[in-house]
Short mmCIF file of C-alpha atoms in Angstrom, two decimals:
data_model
loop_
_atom_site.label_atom_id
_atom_site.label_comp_id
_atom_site.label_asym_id
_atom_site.label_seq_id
_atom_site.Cartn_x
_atom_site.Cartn_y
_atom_site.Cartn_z
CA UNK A 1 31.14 7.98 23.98
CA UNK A 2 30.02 4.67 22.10
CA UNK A 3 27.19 5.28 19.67
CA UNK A 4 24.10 3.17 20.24
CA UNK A 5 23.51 0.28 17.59
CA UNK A 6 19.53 1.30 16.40
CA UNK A 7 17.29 -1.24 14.71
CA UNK A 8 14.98 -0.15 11.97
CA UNK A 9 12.65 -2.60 10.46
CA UNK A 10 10.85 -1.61 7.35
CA UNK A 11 7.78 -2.78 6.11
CA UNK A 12 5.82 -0.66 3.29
CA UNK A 13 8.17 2.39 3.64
CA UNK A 14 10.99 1.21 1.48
CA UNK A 15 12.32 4.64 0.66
CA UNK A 16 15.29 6.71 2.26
CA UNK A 17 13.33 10.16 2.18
CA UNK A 18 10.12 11.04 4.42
CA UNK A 19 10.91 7.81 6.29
CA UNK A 20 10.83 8.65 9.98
CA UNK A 21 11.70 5.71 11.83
CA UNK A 22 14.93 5.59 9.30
CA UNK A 23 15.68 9.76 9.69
CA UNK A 24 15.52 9.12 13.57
CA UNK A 25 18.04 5.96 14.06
CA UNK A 26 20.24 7.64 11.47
CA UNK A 27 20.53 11.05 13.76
CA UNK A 28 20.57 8.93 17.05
CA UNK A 29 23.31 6.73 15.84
CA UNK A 30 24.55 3.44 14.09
CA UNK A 31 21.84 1.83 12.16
CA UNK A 32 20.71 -2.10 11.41
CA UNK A 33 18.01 -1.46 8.39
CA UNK A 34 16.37 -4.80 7.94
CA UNK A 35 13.29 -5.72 6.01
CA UNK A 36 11.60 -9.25 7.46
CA UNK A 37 9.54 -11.66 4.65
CA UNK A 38 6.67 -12.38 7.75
CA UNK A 39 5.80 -16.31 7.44
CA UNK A 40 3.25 -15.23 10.17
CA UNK A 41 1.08 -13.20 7.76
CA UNK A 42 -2.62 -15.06 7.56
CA UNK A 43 -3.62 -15.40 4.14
CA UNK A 44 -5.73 -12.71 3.10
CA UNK A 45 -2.53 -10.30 4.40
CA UNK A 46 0.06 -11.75 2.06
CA UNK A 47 1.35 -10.21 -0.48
CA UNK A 48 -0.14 -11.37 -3.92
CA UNK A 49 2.15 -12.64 -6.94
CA UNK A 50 2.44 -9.13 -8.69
CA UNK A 51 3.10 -7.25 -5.90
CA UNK A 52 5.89 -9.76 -4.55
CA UNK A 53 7.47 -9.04 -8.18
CA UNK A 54 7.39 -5.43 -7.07
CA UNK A 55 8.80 -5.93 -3.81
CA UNK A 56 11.57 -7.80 -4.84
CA UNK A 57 12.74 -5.29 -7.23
CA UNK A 58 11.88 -2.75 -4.03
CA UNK A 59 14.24 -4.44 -1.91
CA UNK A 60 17.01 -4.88 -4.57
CA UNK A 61 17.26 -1.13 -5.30
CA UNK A 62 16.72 0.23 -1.74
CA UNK A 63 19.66 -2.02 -0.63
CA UNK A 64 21.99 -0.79 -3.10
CA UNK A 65 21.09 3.00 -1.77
CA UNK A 66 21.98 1.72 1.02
CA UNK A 67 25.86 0.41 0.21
CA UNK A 68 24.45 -3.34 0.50
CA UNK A 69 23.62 -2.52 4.21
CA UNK A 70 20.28 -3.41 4.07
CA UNK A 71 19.69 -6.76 6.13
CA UNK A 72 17.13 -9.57 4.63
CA UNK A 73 15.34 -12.13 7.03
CA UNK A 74 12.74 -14.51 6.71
CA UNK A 75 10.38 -15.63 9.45
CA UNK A 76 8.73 -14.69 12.68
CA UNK A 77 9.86 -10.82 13.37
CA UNK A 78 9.66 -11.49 16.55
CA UNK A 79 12.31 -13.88 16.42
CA UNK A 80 14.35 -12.48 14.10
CA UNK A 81 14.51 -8.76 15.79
CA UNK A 82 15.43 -10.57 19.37
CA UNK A 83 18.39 -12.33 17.04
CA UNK A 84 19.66 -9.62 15.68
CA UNK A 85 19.51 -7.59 18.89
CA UNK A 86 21.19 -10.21 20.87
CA UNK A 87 24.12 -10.54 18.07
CA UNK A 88 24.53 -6.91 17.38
CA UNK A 89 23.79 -5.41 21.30
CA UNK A 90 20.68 -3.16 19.91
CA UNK A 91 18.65 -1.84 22.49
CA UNK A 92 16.87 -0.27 20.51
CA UNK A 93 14.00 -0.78 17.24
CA UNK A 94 12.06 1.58 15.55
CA UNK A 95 9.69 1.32 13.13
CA UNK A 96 6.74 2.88 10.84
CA UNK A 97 3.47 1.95 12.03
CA UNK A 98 0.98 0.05 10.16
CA UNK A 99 -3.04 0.11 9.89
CA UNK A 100 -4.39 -3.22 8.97
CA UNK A 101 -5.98 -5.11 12.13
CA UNK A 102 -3.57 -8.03 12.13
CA UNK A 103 -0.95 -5.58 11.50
CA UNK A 104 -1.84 -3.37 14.99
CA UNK A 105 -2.62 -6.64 16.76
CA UNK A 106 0.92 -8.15 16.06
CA UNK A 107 3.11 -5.09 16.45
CA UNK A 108 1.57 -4.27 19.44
CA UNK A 109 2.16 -7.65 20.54
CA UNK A 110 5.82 -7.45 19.27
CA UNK A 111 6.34 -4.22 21.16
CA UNK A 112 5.44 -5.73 24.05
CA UNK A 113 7.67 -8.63 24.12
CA UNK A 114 10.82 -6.56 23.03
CA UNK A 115 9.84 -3.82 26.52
CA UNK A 116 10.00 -7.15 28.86
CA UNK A 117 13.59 -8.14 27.27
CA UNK A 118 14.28 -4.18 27.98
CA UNK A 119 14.59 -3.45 23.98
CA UNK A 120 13.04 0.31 23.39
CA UNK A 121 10.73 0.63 20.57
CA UNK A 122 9.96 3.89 19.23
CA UNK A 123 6.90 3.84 16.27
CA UNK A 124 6.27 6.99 13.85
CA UNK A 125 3.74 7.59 11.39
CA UNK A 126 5.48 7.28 7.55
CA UNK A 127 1.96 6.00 5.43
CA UNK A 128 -0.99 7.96 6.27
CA UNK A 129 -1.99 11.45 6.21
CA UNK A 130 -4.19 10.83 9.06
CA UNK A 131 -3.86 8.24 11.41
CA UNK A 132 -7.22 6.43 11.81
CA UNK A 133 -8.17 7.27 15.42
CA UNK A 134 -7.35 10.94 14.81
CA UNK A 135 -10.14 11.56 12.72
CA UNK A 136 -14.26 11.22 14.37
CA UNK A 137 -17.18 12.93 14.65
CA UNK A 138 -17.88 15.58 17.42
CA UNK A 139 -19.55 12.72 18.98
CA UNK A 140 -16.44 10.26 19.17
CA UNK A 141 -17.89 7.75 16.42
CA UNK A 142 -16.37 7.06 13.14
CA UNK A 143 -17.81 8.40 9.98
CA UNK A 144 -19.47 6.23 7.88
CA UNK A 145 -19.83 8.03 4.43
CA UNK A 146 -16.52 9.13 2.69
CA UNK A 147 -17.66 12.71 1.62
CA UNK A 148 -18.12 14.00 5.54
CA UNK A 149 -15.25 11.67 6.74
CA UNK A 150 -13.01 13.78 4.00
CA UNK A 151 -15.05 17.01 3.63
CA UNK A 152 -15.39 17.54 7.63
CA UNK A 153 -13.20 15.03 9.05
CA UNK A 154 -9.70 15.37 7.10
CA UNK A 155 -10.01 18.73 6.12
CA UNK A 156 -10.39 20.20 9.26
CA UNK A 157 -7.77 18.44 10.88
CA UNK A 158 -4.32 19.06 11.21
CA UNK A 159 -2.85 19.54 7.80
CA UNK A 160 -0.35 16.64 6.83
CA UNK A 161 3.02 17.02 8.22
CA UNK A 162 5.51 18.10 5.72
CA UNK A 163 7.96 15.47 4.51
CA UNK A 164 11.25 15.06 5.97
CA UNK A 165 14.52 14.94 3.99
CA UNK A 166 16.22 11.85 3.41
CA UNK A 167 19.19 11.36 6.02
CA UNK A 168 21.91 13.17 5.91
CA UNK A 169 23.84 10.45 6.34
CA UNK A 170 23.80 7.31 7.63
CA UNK A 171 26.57 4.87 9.58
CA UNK A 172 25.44 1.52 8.80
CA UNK A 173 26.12 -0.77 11.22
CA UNK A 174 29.57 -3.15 10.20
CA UNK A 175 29.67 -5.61 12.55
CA UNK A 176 28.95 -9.40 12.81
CA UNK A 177 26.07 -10.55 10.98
CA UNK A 178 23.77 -12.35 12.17
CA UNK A 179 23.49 -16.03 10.98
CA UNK A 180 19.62 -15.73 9.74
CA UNK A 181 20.46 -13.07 7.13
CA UNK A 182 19.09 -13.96 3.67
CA UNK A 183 19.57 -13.17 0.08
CA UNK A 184 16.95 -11.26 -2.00
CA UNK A 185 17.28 -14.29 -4.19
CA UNK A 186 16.95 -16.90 -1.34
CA UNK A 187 13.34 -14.70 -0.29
CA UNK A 188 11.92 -16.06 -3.37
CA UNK A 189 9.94 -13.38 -3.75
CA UNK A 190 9.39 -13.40 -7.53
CA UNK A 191 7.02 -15.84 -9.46
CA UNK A 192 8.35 -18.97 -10.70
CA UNK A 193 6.25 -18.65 -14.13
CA UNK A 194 7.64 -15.81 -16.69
CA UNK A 195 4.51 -14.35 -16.22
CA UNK A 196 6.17 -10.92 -14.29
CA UNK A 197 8.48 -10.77 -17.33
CA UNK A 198 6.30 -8.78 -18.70
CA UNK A 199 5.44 -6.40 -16.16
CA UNK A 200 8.83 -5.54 -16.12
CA UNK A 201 8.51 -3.94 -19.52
CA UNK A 202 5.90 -1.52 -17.97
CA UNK A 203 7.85 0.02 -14.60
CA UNK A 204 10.48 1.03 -13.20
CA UNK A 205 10.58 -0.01 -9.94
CA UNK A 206 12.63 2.63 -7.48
CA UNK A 207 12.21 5.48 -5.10
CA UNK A 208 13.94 7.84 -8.25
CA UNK A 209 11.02 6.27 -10.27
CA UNK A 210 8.55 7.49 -7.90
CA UNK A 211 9.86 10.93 -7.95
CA UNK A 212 10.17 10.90 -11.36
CA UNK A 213 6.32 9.64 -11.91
CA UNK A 214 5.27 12.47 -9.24
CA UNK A 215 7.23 15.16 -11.28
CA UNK A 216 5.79 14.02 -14.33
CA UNK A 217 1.70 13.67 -13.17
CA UNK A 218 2.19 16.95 -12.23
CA UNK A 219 3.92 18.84 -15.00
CA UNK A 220 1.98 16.99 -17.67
CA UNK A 221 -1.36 15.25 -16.59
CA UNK A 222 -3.10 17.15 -13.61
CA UNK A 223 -4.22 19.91 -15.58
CA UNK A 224 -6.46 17.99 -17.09
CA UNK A 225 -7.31 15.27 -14.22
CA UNK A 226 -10.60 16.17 -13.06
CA UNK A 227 -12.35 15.10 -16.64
CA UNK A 228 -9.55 13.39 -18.46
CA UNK A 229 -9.19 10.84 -15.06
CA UNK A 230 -12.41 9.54 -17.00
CA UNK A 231 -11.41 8.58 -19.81
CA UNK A 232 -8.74 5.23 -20.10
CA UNK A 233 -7.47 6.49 -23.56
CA UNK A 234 -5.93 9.15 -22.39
CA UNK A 235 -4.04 8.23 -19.46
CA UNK A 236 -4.14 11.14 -17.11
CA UNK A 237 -4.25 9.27 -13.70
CA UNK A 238 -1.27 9.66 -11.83
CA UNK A 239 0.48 6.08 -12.00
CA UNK A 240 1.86 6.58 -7.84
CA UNK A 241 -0.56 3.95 -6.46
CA UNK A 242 1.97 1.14 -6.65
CA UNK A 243 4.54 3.42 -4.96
CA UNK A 244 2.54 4.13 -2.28
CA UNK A 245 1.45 0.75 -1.60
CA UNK A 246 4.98 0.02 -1.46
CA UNK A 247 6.06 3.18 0.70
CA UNK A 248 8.85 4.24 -2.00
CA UNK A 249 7.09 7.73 -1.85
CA UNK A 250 5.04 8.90 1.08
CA UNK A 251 1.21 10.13 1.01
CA UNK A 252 2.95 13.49 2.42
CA UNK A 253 5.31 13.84 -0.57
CA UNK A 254 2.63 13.35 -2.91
CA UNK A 255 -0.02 15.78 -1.31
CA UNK A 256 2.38 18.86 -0.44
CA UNK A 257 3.53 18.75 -4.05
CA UNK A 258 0.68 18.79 -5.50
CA UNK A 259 -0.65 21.39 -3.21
CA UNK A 260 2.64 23.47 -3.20
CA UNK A 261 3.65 23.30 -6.88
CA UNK A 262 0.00 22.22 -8.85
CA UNK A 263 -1.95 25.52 -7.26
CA UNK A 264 0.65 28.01 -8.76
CA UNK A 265 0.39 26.25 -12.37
CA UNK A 266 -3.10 24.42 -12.20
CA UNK A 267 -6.48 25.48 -12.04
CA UNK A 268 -8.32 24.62 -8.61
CA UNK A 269 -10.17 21.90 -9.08
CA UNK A 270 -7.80 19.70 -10.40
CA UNK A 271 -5.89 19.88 -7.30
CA UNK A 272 -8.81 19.77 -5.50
CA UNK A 273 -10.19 16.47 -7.06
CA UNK A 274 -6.33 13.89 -7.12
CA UNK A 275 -6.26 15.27 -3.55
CA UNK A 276 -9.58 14.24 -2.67
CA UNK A 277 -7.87 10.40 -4.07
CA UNK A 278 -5.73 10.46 -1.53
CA UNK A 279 -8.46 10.87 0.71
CA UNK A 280 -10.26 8.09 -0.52
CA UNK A 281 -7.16 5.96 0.16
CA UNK A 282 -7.44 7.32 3.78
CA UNK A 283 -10.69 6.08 4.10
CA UNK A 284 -10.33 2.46 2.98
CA UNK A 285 -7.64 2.53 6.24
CA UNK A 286 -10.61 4.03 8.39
CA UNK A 287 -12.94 1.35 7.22
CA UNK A 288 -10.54 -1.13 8.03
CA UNK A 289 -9.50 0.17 11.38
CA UNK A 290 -12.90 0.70 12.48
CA UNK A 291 -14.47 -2.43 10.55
CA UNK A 292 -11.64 -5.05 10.59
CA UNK A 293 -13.99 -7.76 8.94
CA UNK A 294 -14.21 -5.85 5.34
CA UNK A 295 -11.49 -8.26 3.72
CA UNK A 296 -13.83 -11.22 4.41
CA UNK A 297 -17.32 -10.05 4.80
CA UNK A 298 -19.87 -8.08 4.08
CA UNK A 299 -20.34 -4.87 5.76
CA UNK A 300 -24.40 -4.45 4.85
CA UNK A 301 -24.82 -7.87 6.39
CA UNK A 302 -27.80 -8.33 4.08
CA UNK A 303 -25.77 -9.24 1.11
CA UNK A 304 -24.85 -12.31 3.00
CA UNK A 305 -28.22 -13.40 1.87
CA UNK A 306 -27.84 -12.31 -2.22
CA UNK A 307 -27.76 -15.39 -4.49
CA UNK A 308 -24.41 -15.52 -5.78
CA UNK A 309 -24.24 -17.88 -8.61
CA UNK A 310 -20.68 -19.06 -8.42
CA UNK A 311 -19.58 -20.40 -11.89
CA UNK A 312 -16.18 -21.10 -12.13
CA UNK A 313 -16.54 -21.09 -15.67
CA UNK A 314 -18.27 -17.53 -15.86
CA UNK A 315 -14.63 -16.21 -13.50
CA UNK A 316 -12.59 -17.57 -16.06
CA UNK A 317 -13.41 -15.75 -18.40
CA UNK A 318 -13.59 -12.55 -16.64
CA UNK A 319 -9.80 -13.40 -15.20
CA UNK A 320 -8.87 -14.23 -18.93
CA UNK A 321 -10.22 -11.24 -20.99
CA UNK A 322 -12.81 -13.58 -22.77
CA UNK A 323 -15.96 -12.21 -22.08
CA UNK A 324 -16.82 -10.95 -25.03
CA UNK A 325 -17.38 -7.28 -23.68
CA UNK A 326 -14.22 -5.44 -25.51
CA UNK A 327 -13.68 -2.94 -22.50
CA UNK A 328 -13.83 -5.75 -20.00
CA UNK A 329 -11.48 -7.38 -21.92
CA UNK A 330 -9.24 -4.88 -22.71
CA UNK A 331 -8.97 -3.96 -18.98
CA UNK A 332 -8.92 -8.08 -17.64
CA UNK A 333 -5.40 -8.41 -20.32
CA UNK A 334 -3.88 -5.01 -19.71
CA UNK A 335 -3.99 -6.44 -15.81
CA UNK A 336 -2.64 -9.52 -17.26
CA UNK A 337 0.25 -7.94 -19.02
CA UNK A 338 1.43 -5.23 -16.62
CA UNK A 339 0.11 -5.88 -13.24
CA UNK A 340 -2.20 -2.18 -13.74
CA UNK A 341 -5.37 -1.15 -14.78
CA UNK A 342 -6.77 2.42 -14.97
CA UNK A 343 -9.40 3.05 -12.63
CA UNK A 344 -12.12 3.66 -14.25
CA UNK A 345 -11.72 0.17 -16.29
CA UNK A 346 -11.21 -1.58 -13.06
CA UNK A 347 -14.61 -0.30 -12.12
CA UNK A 348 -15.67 -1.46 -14.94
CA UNK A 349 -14.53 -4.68 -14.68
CA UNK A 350 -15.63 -4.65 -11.11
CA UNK A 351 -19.05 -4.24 -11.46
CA UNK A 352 -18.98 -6.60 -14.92
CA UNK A 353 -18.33 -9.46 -12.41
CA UNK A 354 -20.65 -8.65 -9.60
CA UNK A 355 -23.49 -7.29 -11.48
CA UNK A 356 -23.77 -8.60 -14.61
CA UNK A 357 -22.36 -12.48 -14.18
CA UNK A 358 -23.74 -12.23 -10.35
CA UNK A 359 -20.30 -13.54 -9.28
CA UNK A 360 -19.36 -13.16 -5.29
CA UNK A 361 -17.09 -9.82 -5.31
CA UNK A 362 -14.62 -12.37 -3.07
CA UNK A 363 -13.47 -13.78 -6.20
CA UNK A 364 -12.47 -9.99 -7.95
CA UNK A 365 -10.96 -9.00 -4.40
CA UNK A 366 -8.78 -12.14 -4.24
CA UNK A 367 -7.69 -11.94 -8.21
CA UNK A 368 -6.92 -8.11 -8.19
CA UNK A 369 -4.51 -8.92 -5.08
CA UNK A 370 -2.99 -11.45 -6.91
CA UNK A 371 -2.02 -9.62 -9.89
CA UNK A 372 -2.41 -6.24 -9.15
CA UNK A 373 1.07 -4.76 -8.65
CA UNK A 374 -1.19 -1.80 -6.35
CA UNK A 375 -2.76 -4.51 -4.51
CA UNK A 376 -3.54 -2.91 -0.87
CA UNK A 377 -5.50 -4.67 1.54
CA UNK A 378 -7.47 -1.81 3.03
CA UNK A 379 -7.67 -0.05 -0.56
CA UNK A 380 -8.90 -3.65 -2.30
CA UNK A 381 -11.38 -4.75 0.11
CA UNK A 382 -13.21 -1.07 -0.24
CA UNK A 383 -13.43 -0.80 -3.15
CA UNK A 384 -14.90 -4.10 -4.18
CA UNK A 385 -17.36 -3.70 -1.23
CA UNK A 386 -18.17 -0.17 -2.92
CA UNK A 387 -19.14 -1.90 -6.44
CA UNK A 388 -21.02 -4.42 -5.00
CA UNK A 389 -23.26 -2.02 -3.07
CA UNK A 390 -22.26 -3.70 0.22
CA UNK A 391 -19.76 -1.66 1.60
CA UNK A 392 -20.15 2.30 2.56
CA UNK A 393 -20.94 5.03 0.32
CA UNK A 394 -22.26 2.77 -1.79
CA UNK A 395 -25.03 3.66 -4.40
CA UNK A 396 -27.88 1.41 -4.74
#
């Protein structure tokens, strides 16, 4: 019996284990991985400069796990799955679903057009613990403050679903290519200036990497995470962030191993409290799903009305380290030099900008997803809402 030729289009899930859509093609039959550099994206969704550096590095070492099977396109996905469908006789595409508005809007819009050519889709979850509309109140409406959406919402839910195991193997599909196919270096995903030369100093940039980092925050750092997380010196956060952003190790890997392994070594509460991060990361996707305007505006609509004083000048300096506040500084050209920042210096910074030169926190957002190598959509638009006091949970 002929094997069905299976489509699997990744997006921020560029890893071979825990990756659903990837472990179901390869057990159904001959697979077409492809990743797809979406020209459709509106602005705010596009990747920033750092993070493209990351993704191209992403891309380059997920192929070569894959034999050089992995397929490279640029333009509308649309398009280019209906291509690659008609060339190859696919019938059928899955993927990993994804949370941002635009995101829903278009796949859902994708998934549509592909059922009316008779092309199957089949979506999974492979980037949240908790998918946005599984989690409410008794009443049906979303929670609003992050302690009961995590405290009552999350933790009384379904637990996470363990990770799955990488495939056990995979036939790659062989056949004709089709004629769009790209080269990683024809993407041109990575900065023209030198400037990412020197995050590459700081990371390495692979799903083994992400394991590795994992291992490592928990054999060595989350004993002491609950203070130490406080304290930038001491660098006891768990450096995963931009391997979750870019999916090359799942949510689900991070929180059973911490839970499985941590709680036989490590005392309660520091389990207790990096788990409770990962929470937090859950709830910057809630906010988004349920309030789809929080990368552009306000959610207390009253800030709308605070008298910004937009100085170029005065964001300068803050973007260049040259404030004249040494921890603001310190944290503005550590971003600078390795596309990072530990969180409680990006706080820090955070609040330097909004609060003390009364700059719109539209300006931090937009800078931090430029050269933040972590920069998430749903994650960055939070938490600059949060230090600006107009977005949930805030204090006043």
């Amino acid at each position: 019996m002929k094997q069905q030729v299976i489509i699997v289009w990744l997006r921020d899930d560029l890893r071979m284990t825990d990756n659903p859509a990837l472990l179901y093609a390869a057990q159904q039959g001959i697979v077409i991985p492809v990743y797809i550099d979406d020209s459709s994206q509106i602005d705010h969704c596009k990747a920033g400069a750092a993070s493209n550096y990351w993704l191209h590095h992403s891309l380059d070492q997920l192929n070569r796990s894959m034999t050089d099977g992995l397929g490279l396109f640029k333009g509308d996905p649309l398009t280019v799955l209906q291509h690659i469908a008609e060339i190859t006789g696919a019938r059928l595409i899955c993927w990993n679903r994804r949370y941002t508005p635009d995101a829903i809007h278009r796949d859902s819009a994708i998934e549509a057009q592909l059922l009316s050519h008779n092309i199957e889709v089949k979506t999974f979850n492979g980037s949240l613990l908790w998918e946005p509309w599984t989690i409410a109140k008794a009443d049906g409406s979303p929670y609003k403050v992050f302690t009961a959406f995590y405290n009552n919402g999350c933790l009384k839910a379904s637990e996470p679903a363990l990770p799955m195991p990488a495939p056990a193997s995979i036939q790659l599909y062989r056949g004709p290519k089709p004629n769009q196919q790209q080269t990683l270096q024809q993407l041109r995903l990575l900065p023209e200036h030198h400037w990412s030369d020197k995050i590459s100093e700081h990371w390495d940039i692979s799903e083994k990497a992400a394991q590795a980092q994992l291992s490592r925050f928990i054999s060595e750092r989350l004993q002491d995470y609950e203070t130490g997380r406080d304290f930038p010196s001491q660098q006891l956060t768990s450096g995963l962030s931009p391997y979750l952003k870019h999916g090359q190790i799942s949510p689900n890997q991070v929180w059973h191993s911490v839970r499985q392994e941590a709680c036989l070594h490590h005392p309660q509460r520091n389990q207790q409290k990096f788990l409770q991060q990962l929470g937090w990361r859950e709830f910057a996707y809630y906010q988004l799903y349920h309030q789809p305007q929080m990368p552009d505006q306000n959610l207390k609509r009253i800030y709308d009305h605070f008298p910004w004083q937009h100085d170029a000048g005065q964001i300068r300096l803050w973007q260049q380290g040259k404030t004249g506040f040494p921890i603001i500084d310190a944290g503005m050209r550590e971003l600078w030099q390795t596309g990072s920042m530990h969180n409680r210096v990006r706080m820090l910074s955070a609040s330097f900008l909004v609060k003390n030169q009364l700059q719109h926190w539209l300006h931090g957002a937009r800078w931090f997803s430029d050269t933040l190598v972590d920069a998430d959509l749903a994650i960055n638009s939070a938490s600059w809402q949060w230090v600006a006091g107009a977005g949930a949970d805030a204090a006043p």
